[in-house]
Amino acid sequence: MDDEQSSHDALERVPAADIKVSHADRDEVVDIIRDAAAEGRLTPEELDHRVEAALAARTLRDLAALTRDLPEQPRRAEPAVPAKDVVKIEKRIGRVEWNGTWVVPRRMEIKLTVGNAKLDFTDAVVAHDRLVIDVDLGIGGDLLLITRPGIVVTADDVIVRMGELKVRPPQQDPNHPVELRIEVTGRLRGGDLVVRYPRRLR
């Protein structure tokens, strides 16, 4: 009984800063570091070093050391409607539009054939910092993504067999921290994928 009590007391005496971190703790600090780099507070070398250190951190003390010289970042407000993990859009002939205030999910799977889809992120609620969009655009299946400053789109892994791929916004606006990274994957089999800002921002 004494040994059990002694072990219990030892656990209670662990300083708060030495508590083991979770994956969520690491992810939150990585977000802060990346935001600081996007604002010009860190060099690319410092960004790489701190992200690597954050992913290897074991305690809260380790993480605190990586953000001690950075301004505190406001926590992202949770949307009234929680973000879905996966949203699937499959359209054969016709049109789909997502406008206004909608909650960005973690992943979207979009398959279009002789049909168009438009995702307007201008007023979308961003609950996470990363969205993966997997596309399968057949003949006549066109997808338009309307973004805004603070949203970065990469489409390096899209396979283009037929159709056009146009990513027009700048990959990073230095005046806006990166709020959302959209990674587009999949294939174009005759459809077009266009990414642009709203026309009023062009």
XYZ file of N, CA, C and O in Angstrom:
808
model
N 0.839 -1.205 0.000
C 0.000 0.000 0.000
C 0.872 1.252 0.000
O 0.618 2.224 -0.690
N 1.982 1.208 0.811
C 2.870 2.362 0.869
C 3.524 2.614 -0.482
O 3.707 3.749 -0.902
N 3.924 1.513 -1.170
C 4.555 1.665 -2.484
C 3.595 2.297 -3.474
O 3.967 3.155 -4.285
N 2.314 1.879 -3.423
C 1.311 2.434 -4.326
C 1.103 3.912 -4.046
O 1.002 4.738 -4.959
N 1.063 4.287 -2.766
C 0.871 5.684 -2.388
C 2.067 6.523 -2.831
O 1.932 7.641 -3.307
N 3.280 5.969 -2.686
C 4.493 6.685 -3.075
C 4.510 6.947 -4.579
O 4.859 8.032 -5.030
N 4.102 5.924 -5.349
C 4.062 6.090 -6.809
C 3.033 7.136 -7.192
O 3.257 7.957 -8.086
N 1.902 7.120 -6.512
C 0.843 8.089 -6.796
C 1.318 9.509 -6.504
O 1.104 10.439 -7.288
N 2.030 9.688 -5.376
C 2.536 11.007 -5.010
C 3.561 11.494 -6.022
O 3.612 12.682 -6.364
N 4.384 10.568 -6.548
C 5.413 10.948 -7.514
C 4.784 11.460 -8.792
O 5.258 12.421 -9.405
N 3.692 10.819 -9.213
C 3.005 11.266 -10.416
C 2.397 12.640 -10.220
O 2.417 13.477 -11.126
N 1.865 12.906 -9.052
C 1.247 14.191 -8.788
C 2.268 15.324 -8.755
O 1.933 16.475 -9.013
N 3.536 15.004 -8.469
C 4.544 16.046 -8.352
C 5.173 16.434 -9.693
O 6.040 17.292 -9.743
N 4.755 15.812 -10.810
C 5.308 16.165 -12.120
C 4.877 17.595 -12.471
O 3.688 17.911 -12.459
N 5.825 18.499 -12.750
C 5.462 19.880 -13.119
C 4.586 19.895 -14.364
O 4.724 19.047 -15.252
N 3.718 20.892 -14.438
C 2.814 20.986 -15.587
C 3.573 21.055 -16.909
O 3.158 20.495 -17.915
N 4.718 21.742 -16.902
C 5.487 21.906 -18.136
C 6.076 20.593 -18.632
O 6.452 20.478 -19.800
N 6.161 19.592 -17.758
C 6.755 18.312 -18.140
C 5.703 17.266 -18.501
O 6.036 16.096 -18.705
N 4.462 17.680 -18.604
C 3.408 16.762 -19.022
C 3.616 16.380 -20.482
O 3.980 17.199 -21.313
N 3.394 15.125 -20.799
C 3.564 14.645 -22.167
C 2.539 15.313 -23.090
O 1.385 15.528 -22.715
N 2.987 15.630 -24.308
C 2.101 16.311 -25.251
C 1.339 15.302 -26.103
O 1.758 14.150 -26.263
N 0.224 15.760 -26.661
C -0.589 14.938 -27.558
C -0.323 15.352 -29.008
O 0.342 16.350 -29.283
N -0.880 14.583 -29.939
C -0.775 14.954 -31.354
C -1.436 16.308 -31.599
O -0.937 17.122 -32.384
N -2.562 16.556 -30.932
C -3.266 17.831 -31.102
C -2.412 18.999 -30.622
O -2.410 20.070 -31.228
N -1.683 18.799 -29.506
C -0.793 19.851 -28.999
C 0.287 20.184 -30.030
O 0.584 21.356 -30.296
N 0.877 19.143 -30.614
C 1.924 19.362 -31.621
C 1.356 20.089 -32.839
O 1.969 21.021 -33.362
N 0.171 19.646 -33.291
C -0.439 20.257 -34.473
C -0.729 21.739 -34.241
O -0.552 22.569 -35.140
N -1.188 22.075 -33.038
C -1.509 23.472 -32.734
C -0.264 24.358 -32.789
O -0.292 25.466 -33.333
N 0.841 23.855 -32.262
C 2.087 24.630 -32.284
C 2.633 24.743 -33.704
O 3.131 25.796 -34.111
N 2.517 23.682 -34.484
C 2.946 23.748 -35.886
C 2.153 24.817 -36.627
O 2.707 25.576 -37.440
N 0.852 24.917 -36.352
C 0.022 25.958 -36.982
C 0.535 27.352 -36.614
O 0.607 28.248 -37.466
N 0.864 27.551 -35.337
C 1.367 28.857 -34.883
C 2.679 29.190 -35.584
O 2.901 30.324 -36.043
N 3.552 28.211 -35.691
C 4.849 28.426 -36.341
C 4.661 28.770 -37.819
O 5.298 29.692 -38.347
N 3.788 28.045 -38.496
C 3.561 28.305 -39.924
C 2.929 29.674 -40.143
O 3.258 30.370 -41.100
N 2.004 30.049 -39.265
C 1.395 31.379 -39.377
C 2.457 32.464 -39.199
O 2.450 33.472 -39.914
N 3.354 32.262 -38.243
C 4.414 33.249 -38.008
C 5.336 33.361 -39.217
O 5.768 34.454 -39.594
N 5.625 32.230 -39.853
C 6.465 32.261 -41.048
C 5.763 32.978 -42.190
O 6.385 33.742 -42.939
N 4.445 32.751 -42.313
C 3.678 33.416 -43.375
C 3.648 34.929 -43.174
O 3.556 35.689 -44.138
N 3.749 35.366 -41.919
C 3.769 36.797 -41.609
C 5.171 37.394 -41.732
O 5.359 38.592 -41.532
N 6.156 36.569 -42.044
C 7.523 37.057 -42.197
C 8.318 37.106 -40.908
O 9.404 37.694 -40.862
N 7.823 36.486 -39.847
C 8.525 36.520 -38.556
C 9.641 35.465 -38.481
O 10.531 35.567 -37.626
N 9.570 34.456 -39.315
C 10.568 33.394 -39.315
C 11.112 33.203 -40.719
O 10.377 33.335 -41.705
N 12.379 32.871 -40.824
C 12.969 32.550 -42.112
C 12.566 31.125 -42.493
O 12.127 30.334 -41.633
N 12.711 30.757 -43.756
C 12.408 29.370 -44.159
C 13.202 28.343 -43.348
O 12.677 27.272 -43.010
N 14.457 28.671 -43.043
C 15.276 27.750 -42.255
C 14.733 27.602 -40.841
O 14.677 26.494 -40.291
N 14.328 28.730 -40.241
C 13.748 28.673 -38.897
C 12.432 27.908 -38.909
O 12.135 27.151 -37.975
N 11.653 28.108 -39.959
C 10.382 27.380 -40.080
C 10.628 25.880 -40.093
O 10.000 25.121 -39.328
N 11.536 25.423 -40.941
C 11.815 23.989 -41.043
C 12.321 23.434 -39.716
O 11.891 22.355 -39.271
N 13.232 24.169 -39.087
C 13.807 23.699 -37.824
C 12.742 23.591 -36.735
O 12.682 22.582 -36.007
N 11.888 24.606 -36.621
C 10.893 24.599 -35.537
C 9.785 23.574 -35.781
O 9.296 22.952 -34.832
N 9.382 23.421 -37.035
C 8.359 22.405 -37.322
C 8.901 21.017 -36.990
O 8.201 20.193 -36.377
N 10.133 20.747 -37.380
C 10.747 19.460 -37.065
C 10.838 19.243 -35.562
O 10.552 18.154 -35.045
N 11.208 20.299 -34.835
C 11.317 20.189 -33.380
C 9.949 19.995 -32.732
O 9.814 19.245 -31.756
N 8.919 20.663 -33.279
C 7.566 20.521 -32.728
C 7.049 19.100 -32.897
O 6.431 18.529 -31.988
N 7.304 18.510 -34.049
C 6.838 17.154 -34.306
C 7.563 16.126 -33.439
O 7.035 15.044 -33.176
N 8.775 16.494 -32.990
C 9.544 15.583 -32.142
C 9.388 15.903 -30.659
O 9.940 15.183 -29.817
N 8.644 16.944 -30.316
C 8.504 17.370 -28.916
C 7.854 16.282 -28.068
O 6.943 15.586 -28.521
N 8.320 16.183 -26.829
C 7.782 15.183 -25.913
C 6.956 15.799 -24.790
O 6.047 15.160 -24.263
N 7.299 17.041 -24.396
C 6.616 17.669 -23.268
C 6.112 19.058 -23.661
O 6.530 19.635 -24.674
N 5.235 19.604 -22.811
C 4.734 20.961 -23.035
C 5.869 21.979 -22.956
O 5.834 23.006 -23.633
N 6.881 21.689 -22.166
C 8.042 22.575 -22.065
C 8.753 22.674 -23.423
O 9.183 23.748 -23.843
N 8.882 21.541 -24.103
C 9.522 21.523 -25.421
C 8.765 22.410 -26.409
O 9.368 23.167 -27.173
N 7.445 22.322 -26.384
C 6.637 23.112 -27.317
C 6.683 24.599 -26.978
O 6.747 25.443 -27.869
N 6.644 24.904 -25.679
C 6.637 26.313 -25.266
C 7.899 27.032 -25.730
O 7.861 28.214 -26.095
N 9.019 26.322 -25.761
C 10.278 26.941 -26.178
C 10.254 27.353 -27.641
O 10.968 28.278 -28.046
N 9.415 26.707 -28.430
C 9.380 26.984 -29.869
C 8.514 28.183 -30.219
O 8.596 28.708 -31.335
N 7.674 28.628 -29.304
C 6.773 29.756 -29.587
C 6.961 30.914 -28.620
O 6.193 31.865 -28.646
N 7.996 30.844 -27.774
C 8.190 31.855 -26.730
C 8.383 33.255 -27.313
O 7.949 34.248 -26.735
N 9.021 33.342 -28.489
C 9.293 34.651 -29.088
C 8.292 35.015 -30.179
O 8.522 35.929 -30.962
N 7.155 34.311 -30.221
C 6.129 34.584 -31.222
C 4.879 35.128 -30.548
O 4.577 34.760 -29.408
N 4.128 36.007 -31.231
C 2.896 36.532 -30.636
C 1.861 35.433 -30.490
O 1.818 34.495 -31.293
N 1.054 35.545 -29.471
C 0.004 34.553 -29.252
C -1.017 34.638 -30.367
O -1.472 35.714 -30.739
N -1.375 33.495 -30.910
C -2.334 33.442 -32.013
C -3.738 33.206 -31.457
O -3.930 32.381 -30.561
N -4.725 33.922 -31.978
C -6.096 33.667 -31.528
C -6.529 32.268 -31.925
O -6.188 31.786 -33.011
N -7.224 31.611 -31.035
C -7.717 30.271 -31.349
C -8.818 30.357 -32.405
O -9.641 31.257 -32.382
N -8.801 29.377 -33.298
C -9.817 29.325 -34.344
C -11.172 29.012 -33.732
O -11.327 28.042 -32.994
N -12.141 29.833 -33.994
C -13.474 29.622 -33.428
C -14.115 28.387 -34.038
O -14.012 28.143 -35.245
N -14.752 27.597 -33.198
C -15.448 26.422 -33.696
C -16.747 26.846 -34.378
O -17.517 27.633 -33.835
N -17.003 26.357 -35.587
C -18.234 26.726 -36.280
C -19.456 26.152 -35.575
O -19.366 25.142 -34.875
N -20.595 26.829 -35.745
C -21.831 26.344 -35.134
C -22.184 24.963 -35.661
O -22.699 24.118 -34.946
N -21.917 24.728 -36.941
C -22.118 23.420 -37.549
C -20.741 22.781 -37.724
O -19.888 23.346 -38.398
N -20.478 21.632 -37.103
C -19.143 21.047 -37.193
C -18.783 20.646 -38.618
O -19.662 20.286 -39.420
N -17.504 20.720 -38.931
C -17.037 20.343 -40.260
C -17.107 18.826 -40.430
O -16.794 18.072 -39.507
N -17.515 18.393 -41.598
C -17.556 16.966 -41.892
C -16.161 16.487 -42.276
O -15.330 17.254 -42.741
N -15.933 15.210 -42.093
C -14.647 14.644 -42.502
C -14.586 14.507 -44.023
O -13.585 14.853 -44.637
N -15.646 13.990 -44.626
C -15.657 13.762 -46.072
C -16.996 14.212 -46.656
O -18.053 13.913 -46.114
N -16.925 14.951 -47.764
C -18.108 15.338 -48.528
C -17.926 14.824 -49.953
O -16.891 15.073 -50.580
N -18.910 14.104 -50.456
C -18.838 13.552 -51.808
C -19.835 14.268 -52.718
O -20.995 14.421 -52.358
N -19.352 14.690 -53.874
C -20.209 15.321 -54.878
C -20.054 14.539 -56.175
O -18.951 14.438 -56.712
N -21.139 13.976 -56.643
C -21.111 13.242 -57.910
C -22.258 13.752 -58.782
O -23.425 13.674 -58.395
N -21.911 14.329 -59.920
C -22.930 14.951 -60.773
C -22.755 14.492 -62.213
O -21.668 14.597 -62.780
N -23.812 14.007 -62.795
C -23.832 13.620 -64.200
C -24.925 14.435 -64.882
O -26.106 14.193 -64.673
N -24.518 15.444 -65.624
C -25.412 16.398 -66.285
C -26.049 17.318 -65.234
O -26.768 16.865 -64.343
N -25.787 18.586 -65.326
C -26.355 19.551 -64.395
C -25.280 20.401 -63.756
O -24.120 20.405 -64.176
N -25.649 21.115 -62.704
C -24.738 22.071 -62.070
C -24.899 22.034 -60.557
O -26.015 21.905 -60.036
N -23.782 22.152 -59.852
C -23.761 22.195 -58.394
C -23.023 23.453 -57.971
O -21.943 23.745 -58.502
N -23.592 24.212 -57.031
C -22.931 25.426 -56.542
C -22.959 25.451 -55.017
O -23.997 25.225 -54.408
N -21.808 25.735 -54.439
C -21.707 25.964 -52.999
C -21.304 27.412 -52.809
O -20.167 27.794 -53.112
N -22.224 28.226 -52.315
C -21.998 29.664 -52.144
C -22.266 30.073 -50.701
O -22.809 29.306 -49.903
N -21.939 31.329 -50.404
C -22.289 31.896 -49.109
C -21.504 31.265 -47.974
O -20.340 30.904 -48.110
N -22.169 31.112 -46.820
C -21.528 30.594 -45.620
C -21.710 29.085 -45.542
O -22.811 28.603 -45.297
N -20.658 28.369 -45.773
C -20.686 26.916 -45.633
C -19.401 26.471 -44.947
O -18.388 27.141 -44.995
N -19.462 25.350 -44.250
C -18.338 24.885 -43.449
C -17.450 23.985 -44.296
O -17.904 22.997 -44.864
N -16.186 24.341 -44.390
C -15.231 23.585 -45.201
C -14.914 22.255 -44.504
O -14.494 22.244 -43.342
N -15.103 21.139 -45.187
C -14.776 19.840 -44.578
C -13.286 19.557 -44.653
O -12.503 20.364 -45.156
N -12.892 18.404 -44.167
C -11.485 18.000 -44.243
C -11.129 17.448 -45.625
O -9.989 17.580 -46.083
N -12.105 16.833 -46.288
C -11.845 16.183 -47.561
C -13.097 16.249 -48.434
O -14.215 16.159 -47.929
N -12.894 16.423 -49.741
C -13.997 16.403 -50.687
C -13.630 15.475 -51.842
O -12.487 15.483 -52.320
N -14.591 14.694 -52.278
C -14.413 13.814 -53.431
C -15.439 14.237 -54.477
O -16.648 14.149 -54.244
N -14.943 14.725 -55.613
C -15.818 15.330 -56.621
C -15.667 14.589 -57.945
O -14.565 14.518 -58.501
N -16.773 14.038 -58.437
C -16.778 13.333 -59.720
C -17.831 13.973 -60.616
O -19.016 14.015 -60.264
N -17.405 14.481 -61.775
C -18.306 15.193 -62.673
C -18.188 14.636 -64.095
O -17.081 14.387 -64.572
N -19.332 14.473 -64.740
C -19.380 14.101 -66.149
C -20.492 14.901 -66.801
O -21.660 14.787 -66.411
N -20.150 15.721 -67.775
C -21.114 16.621 -68.425
C -21.890 17.401 -67.359
O -23.108 17.542 -67.425
N -21.181 17.862 -66.368
C -21.801 18.646 -65.299
C -20.771 19.574 -64.703
O -19.569 19.287 -64.722
N -21.220 20.701 -64.174
C -20.321 21.714 -63.626
C -20.530 21.864 -62.119
O -21.642 21.692 -61.615
N -19.466 22.207 -61.435
C -19.550 22.474 -59.998
C -18.728 23.719 -59.677
O -17.657 23.936 -60.250
N -19.239 24.531 -58.763
C -18.528 25.716 -58.302
C -18.494 25.715 -56.786
O -19.538 25.601 -56.134
N -17.294 25.822 -56.240
C -17.115 25.953 -54.797
C -16.564 27.343 -54.526
O -15.442 27.664 -54.916
N -17.376 28.177 -53.884
C -16.990 29.558 -53.611
C -16.566 29.663 -52.145
O -17.381 29.556 -51.233
N -15.263 29.874 -51.912
C -14.711 29.941 -50.559
C -14.698 31.360 -50.002
O -14.160 31.587 -48.916
N -15.289 32.312 -50.727
C -15.218 33.713 -50.316
C -15.723 33.928 -48.892
O -15.101 34.622 -48.083
N -16.869 33.332 -48.552
C -17.458 33.488 -47.218
C -17.534 32.168 -46.466
O -18.264 32.045 -45.481
N -16.782 31.175 -46.920
C -16.827 29.864 -46.278
C -16.196 29.915 -44.889
O -15.295 30.708 -44.623
N -16.684 29.055 -44.008
C -16.164 28.957 -42.641
C -15.059 27.909 -42.625
O -15.297 26.742 -42.934
N -13.861 28.333 -42.290
C -12.705 27.436 -42.279
C -12.492 26.910 -40.866
O -12.126 27.668 -39.962
N -12.729 25.623 -40.681
C -12.594 25.017 -39.355
C -11.256 24.310 -39.175
O -10.825 24.066 -38.052
N -10.603 23.978 -40.276
C -9.307 23.305 -40.240
C -8.376 23.997 -41.224
O -8.822 24.732 -42.104
N -7.091 23.745 -41.088
C -6.138 24.455 -41.940
C -5.776 23.699 -43.220
O -4.945 24.157 -44.001
N -6.418 22.559 -43.463
C -6.079 21.760 -44.648
C -7.331 21.095 -45.213
O -8.126 20.537 -44.472
N -7.464 21.188 -46.524
C -8.565 20.527 -47.231
C -7.975 19.771 -48.410
O -7.221 20.341 -49.210
N -8.316 18.501 -48.522
C -7.901 17.695 -49.667
C -9.115 17.512 -50.579
O -10.179 17.084 -50.126
N -8.948 17.857 -51.856
C -10.010 17.675 -52.839
C -9.527 16.670 -53.878
O -8.546 16.923 -54.587
N -10.194 15.534 -53.954
C -9.866 14.522 -54.954
C -10.881 14.628 -56.084
O -12.085 14.516 -55.857
N -10.400 14.895 -57.307
C -11.297 15.144 -58.429
C -11.198 14.036 -59.468
O -10.151 13.428 -59.660
N -12.329 13.811 -60.131
C -12.394 12.933 -61.294
C -13.318 13.640 -62.279
O -14.537 13.530 -62.179
N -12.723 14.406 -63.190
C -13.506 15.248 -64.094
C -13.503 14.640 -65.487
O -12.493 14.667 -66.200
N -14.665 14.077 -65.880
C -14.805 13.492 -67.201
C -15.108 14.561 -68.242
O -15.086 15.767 -67.954
N -15.404 14.142 -69.457
C -15.676 15.078 -70.543
C -16.861 15.974 -70.182
O -17.936 15.497 -69.816
N -16.640 17.295 -70.265
C -17.695 18.247 -69.931
C -17.903 18.453 -68.453
O -18.824 19.159 -68.042
N -17.047 17.868 -67.632
C -17.174 18.039 -66.178
C -16.182 19.076 -65.681
O -14.994 18.780 -65.542
N -16.638 20.299 -65.453
C -15.762 21.411 -65.097
C -15.947 21.803 -63.627
O -17.075 21.906 -63.143
N -14.835 22.053 -62.971
C -14.849 22.455 -61.562
C -14.184 23.818 -61.420
O -13.057 24.020 -61.883
N -14.882 24.753 -60.771
C -14.368 26.095 -60.516
C -14.234 26.290 -59.009
O -15.205 26.115 -58.270
N -13.033 26.648 -58.562
C -12.790 26.984 -57.163
C -12.536 28.475 -57.064
O -11.593 28.989 -57.670
N -13.371 29.178 -56.325
C -13.178 30.611 -56.092
C -12.624 30.778 -54.691
O -13.283 30.444 -53.706
N -11.413 31.287 -54.598
C -10.744 31.394 -53.298
C -10.650 32.848 -52.856
O -11.297 33.724 -53.426
N -9.827 33.099 -51.859
C -9.630 34.444 -51.330
C -8.222 34.529 -50.764
O -7.571 33.491 -50.556
N -7.711 35.731 -50.506
C -6.396 35.842 -49.879
C -6.355 35.070 -48.559
O -7.298 35.105 -47.779
N -5.268 34.368 -48.334
C -5.164 33.522 -47.154
C -5.410 32.062 -47.444
O -5.205 31.205 -46.592
N -5.878 31.763 -48.669
C -6.094 30.389 -49.093
C -5.084 30.057 -50.194
O -4.996 30.759 -51.195
N -4.324 29.004 -49.980
C -3.309 28.570 -50.937
C -3.753 27.242 -51.550
O -4.158 26.334 -50.837
N -3.681 27.157 -52.883
C -4.104 25.951 -53.596
C -2.910 25.334 -54.313
O -2.173 26.034 -55.015
N -2.715 24.042 -54.136
C -1.710 23.303 -54.893
C -2.404 22.186 -55.655
O -3.307 21.536 -55.134
N -1.984 21.994 -56.898
C -2.581 20.957 -57.745
C -1.490 20.185 -58.478
O -1.688 19.722 -59.602
N -0.338 20.033 -57.837
C 0.803 19.390 -58.482
C 0.569 17.912 -58.762
O 1.219 17.341 -59.641
N -0.318 17.278 -58.000
C -0.519 15.838 -58.153
C -1.704 15.487 -59.046
O -2.084 14.317 -59.137
N -2.299 16.487 -59.693
C -3.428 16.216 -60.594
C -2.894 15.685 -61.926
O -2.001 16.275 -62.537
N -3.436 14.581 -62.374
C -3.056 13.990 -63.663
C -3.987 14.545 -64.739
O -5.206 14.380 -64.659
N -3.405 15.213 -65.740
C -4.199 15.817 -66.813
C -4.065 14.970 -68.071
O -3.000 14.952 -68.705
N -5.124 14.275 -68.424
C -5.139 13.499 -69.662
C -5.805 14.296 -70.779
O -5.324 14.340 -71.895
N -6.915 14.890 -70.459
C -7.609 15.812 -71.357
C -8.217 16.906 -70.496
O -8.639 16.660 -69.372
N -8.270 18.128 -71.024
C -8.825 19.237 -70.265
C -7.741 20.216 -69.858
O -6.559 20.040 -70.171
N -8.141 21.261 -69.145
C -7.217 22.322 -68.746
C -7.175 22.470 -67.236
O -8.190 22.311 -66.555
N -5.992 22.784 -66.744
C -5.782 23.046 -65.323
C -5.204 24.444 -65.190
O -4.120 24.727 -65.691
N -5.945 25.349 -64.520
C -5.503 26.731 -64.364
C -5.628 27.140 -62.901
O -6.725 27.179 -62.350
N -4.491 27.443 -62.279
C -4.467 27.956 -60.901
C -3.965 29.380 -60.982
O -2.776 29.627 -61.151
N -4.886 30.337 -60.881
C -4.546 31.731 -61.154
C -4.163 32.562 -59.941
O -3.385 33.500 -60.078
N -4.691 32.332 -58.737
C -4.312 33.204 -57.617
C -2.836 33.033 -57.285
O -2.243 31.988 -57.549
N -2.211 34.068 -56.681
C -0.843 33.897 -56.191
C -0.821 32.807 -55.126
O -1.794 32.635 -54.387
N 0.263 32.064 -55.069
C 0.322 30.944 -54.134
C 0.395 31.399 -52.677
O 0.067 30.664 -51.782
N 0.827 32.623 -52.457
C 0.819 33.142 -51.086
C 0.827 34.659 -51.127
O 1.723 35.266 -51.700
N -0.188 35.262 -50.550
C -0.247 36.711 -50.458
C 0.500 37.126 -49.193
O 0.103 36.755 -48.080
N 1.593 37.882 -49.316
C 2.393 38.232 -48.130
C 1.626 39.069 -47.115
O 2.031 39.172 -45.959
N 0.505 39.674 -47.525
C -0.273 40.503 -46.611
C -1.305 39.705 -45.821
O -1.981 40.259 -44.962
N -1.429 38.408 -46.126
C -2.424 37.585 -45.435
C -1.778 36.279 -44.969
O -1.233 35.540 -45.794
N -1.839 35.983 -43.672
C -1.352 34.683 -43.205
C -2.145 33.557 -43.863
O -3.318 33.728 -44.201
N -1.512 32.420 -44.049
C -2.193 31.283 -44.672
C -3.231 30.732 -43.704
O -2.916 30.298 -42.600
N -4.477 30.767 -44.121
C -5.587 30.275 -43.299
C -5.971 28.856 -43.682
O -6.355 28.048 -42.841
N -5.876 28.558 -44.971
C -6.306 27.249 -45.459
C -5.424 26.834 -46.628
O -5.190 27.622 -47.550
N -4.952 25.595 -46.579
C -4.227 25.018 -47.702
C -5.114 23.972 -48.356
O -5.540 23.025 -47.702
N -5.364 24.164 -49.653
C -6.183 23.216 -50.404
C -5.267 22.399 -51.306
O -4.551 22.958 -52.143
N -5.275 21.098 -51.112
C -4.459 20.199 -51.923
C -5.384 19.436 -52.863
O -6.223 18.659 -52.407
N -5.230 19.673 -54.163
C -6.082 19.019 -55.156
C -5.327 17.840 -55.753
O -4.178 17.976 -56.194
N -5.980 16.687 -55.760
C -5.408 15.485 -56.359
C -6.444 14.911 -57.333
O -7.548 15.420 -57.454
N -6.074 13.851 -58.027
C -7.031 13.200 -58.919
C -6.642 13.319 -60.375
O -5.467 13.411 -60.725
N -7.657 13.378 -61.246
C -7.377 13.359 -62.683
C -8.410 14.145 -63.471
O -9.578 14.244 -63.088
N -7.945 14.684 -64.585
C -8.815 15.352 -65.544
C -8.893 14.459 -66.780
O -7.885 14.208 -67.433
N -10.112 14.023 -67.113
C -10.312 13.134 -68.258
C -11.155 13.816 -69.343
O -11.931 13.183 -70.037
N -11.001 15.134 -69.443
C -11.792 15.884 -70.413
C -12.438 17.114 -69.815
O -12.932 17.976 -70.538
N -12.434 17.214 -68.507
C -12.994 18.379 -67.831
C -11.912 19.384 -67.474
O -10.723 19.091 -67.536
N -12.341 20.580 -67.096
C -11.417 21.657 -66.746
C -11.477 21.939 -65.247
O -12.554 21.894 -64.641
N -10.323 22.271 -64.685
C -10.238 22.719 -63.297
C -9.633 24.109 -63.291
O -8.510 24.305 -63.756
N -10.392 25.077 -62.764
C -9.944 26.468 -62.716
C -10.013 26.954 -61.278
O -11.021 26.752 -60.585
N -8.941 27.592 -60.821
C -8.890 28.189 -59.491
C -8.611 29.673 -59.654
O -7.639 30.058 -60.307
N -9.460 30.521 -59.078
C -9.260 31.971 -59.218
C -9.870 32.697 -58.030
O -10.681 32.139 -57.275
N -9.494 33.968 -57.899
C -10.128 34.854 -56.936
C -11.468 35.324 -57.494
O -11.720 35.232 -58.700
N -12.340 35.868 -56.611
C -13.542 36.540 -57.132
C -13.133 37.642 -58.112
O -12.079 38.258 -57.958
N -13.954 37.924 -59.071
C -13.581 38.874 -60.125
C -13.303 40.261 -59.557
O -12.514 41.027 -60.108
N -13.938 40.633 -58.450
C -13.709 41.950 -57.882
C -12.314 42.100 -57.276
O -11.856 43.207 -57.011
N -11.604 40.955 -57.027
C -10.267 41.015 -56.455
C -9.197 40.917 -57.529
O -8.016 41.021 -57.238
N -9.571 40.695 -58.763
C -8.590 40.521 -59.833
C -7.999 41.840 -60.262
O -8.625 42.867 -60.128
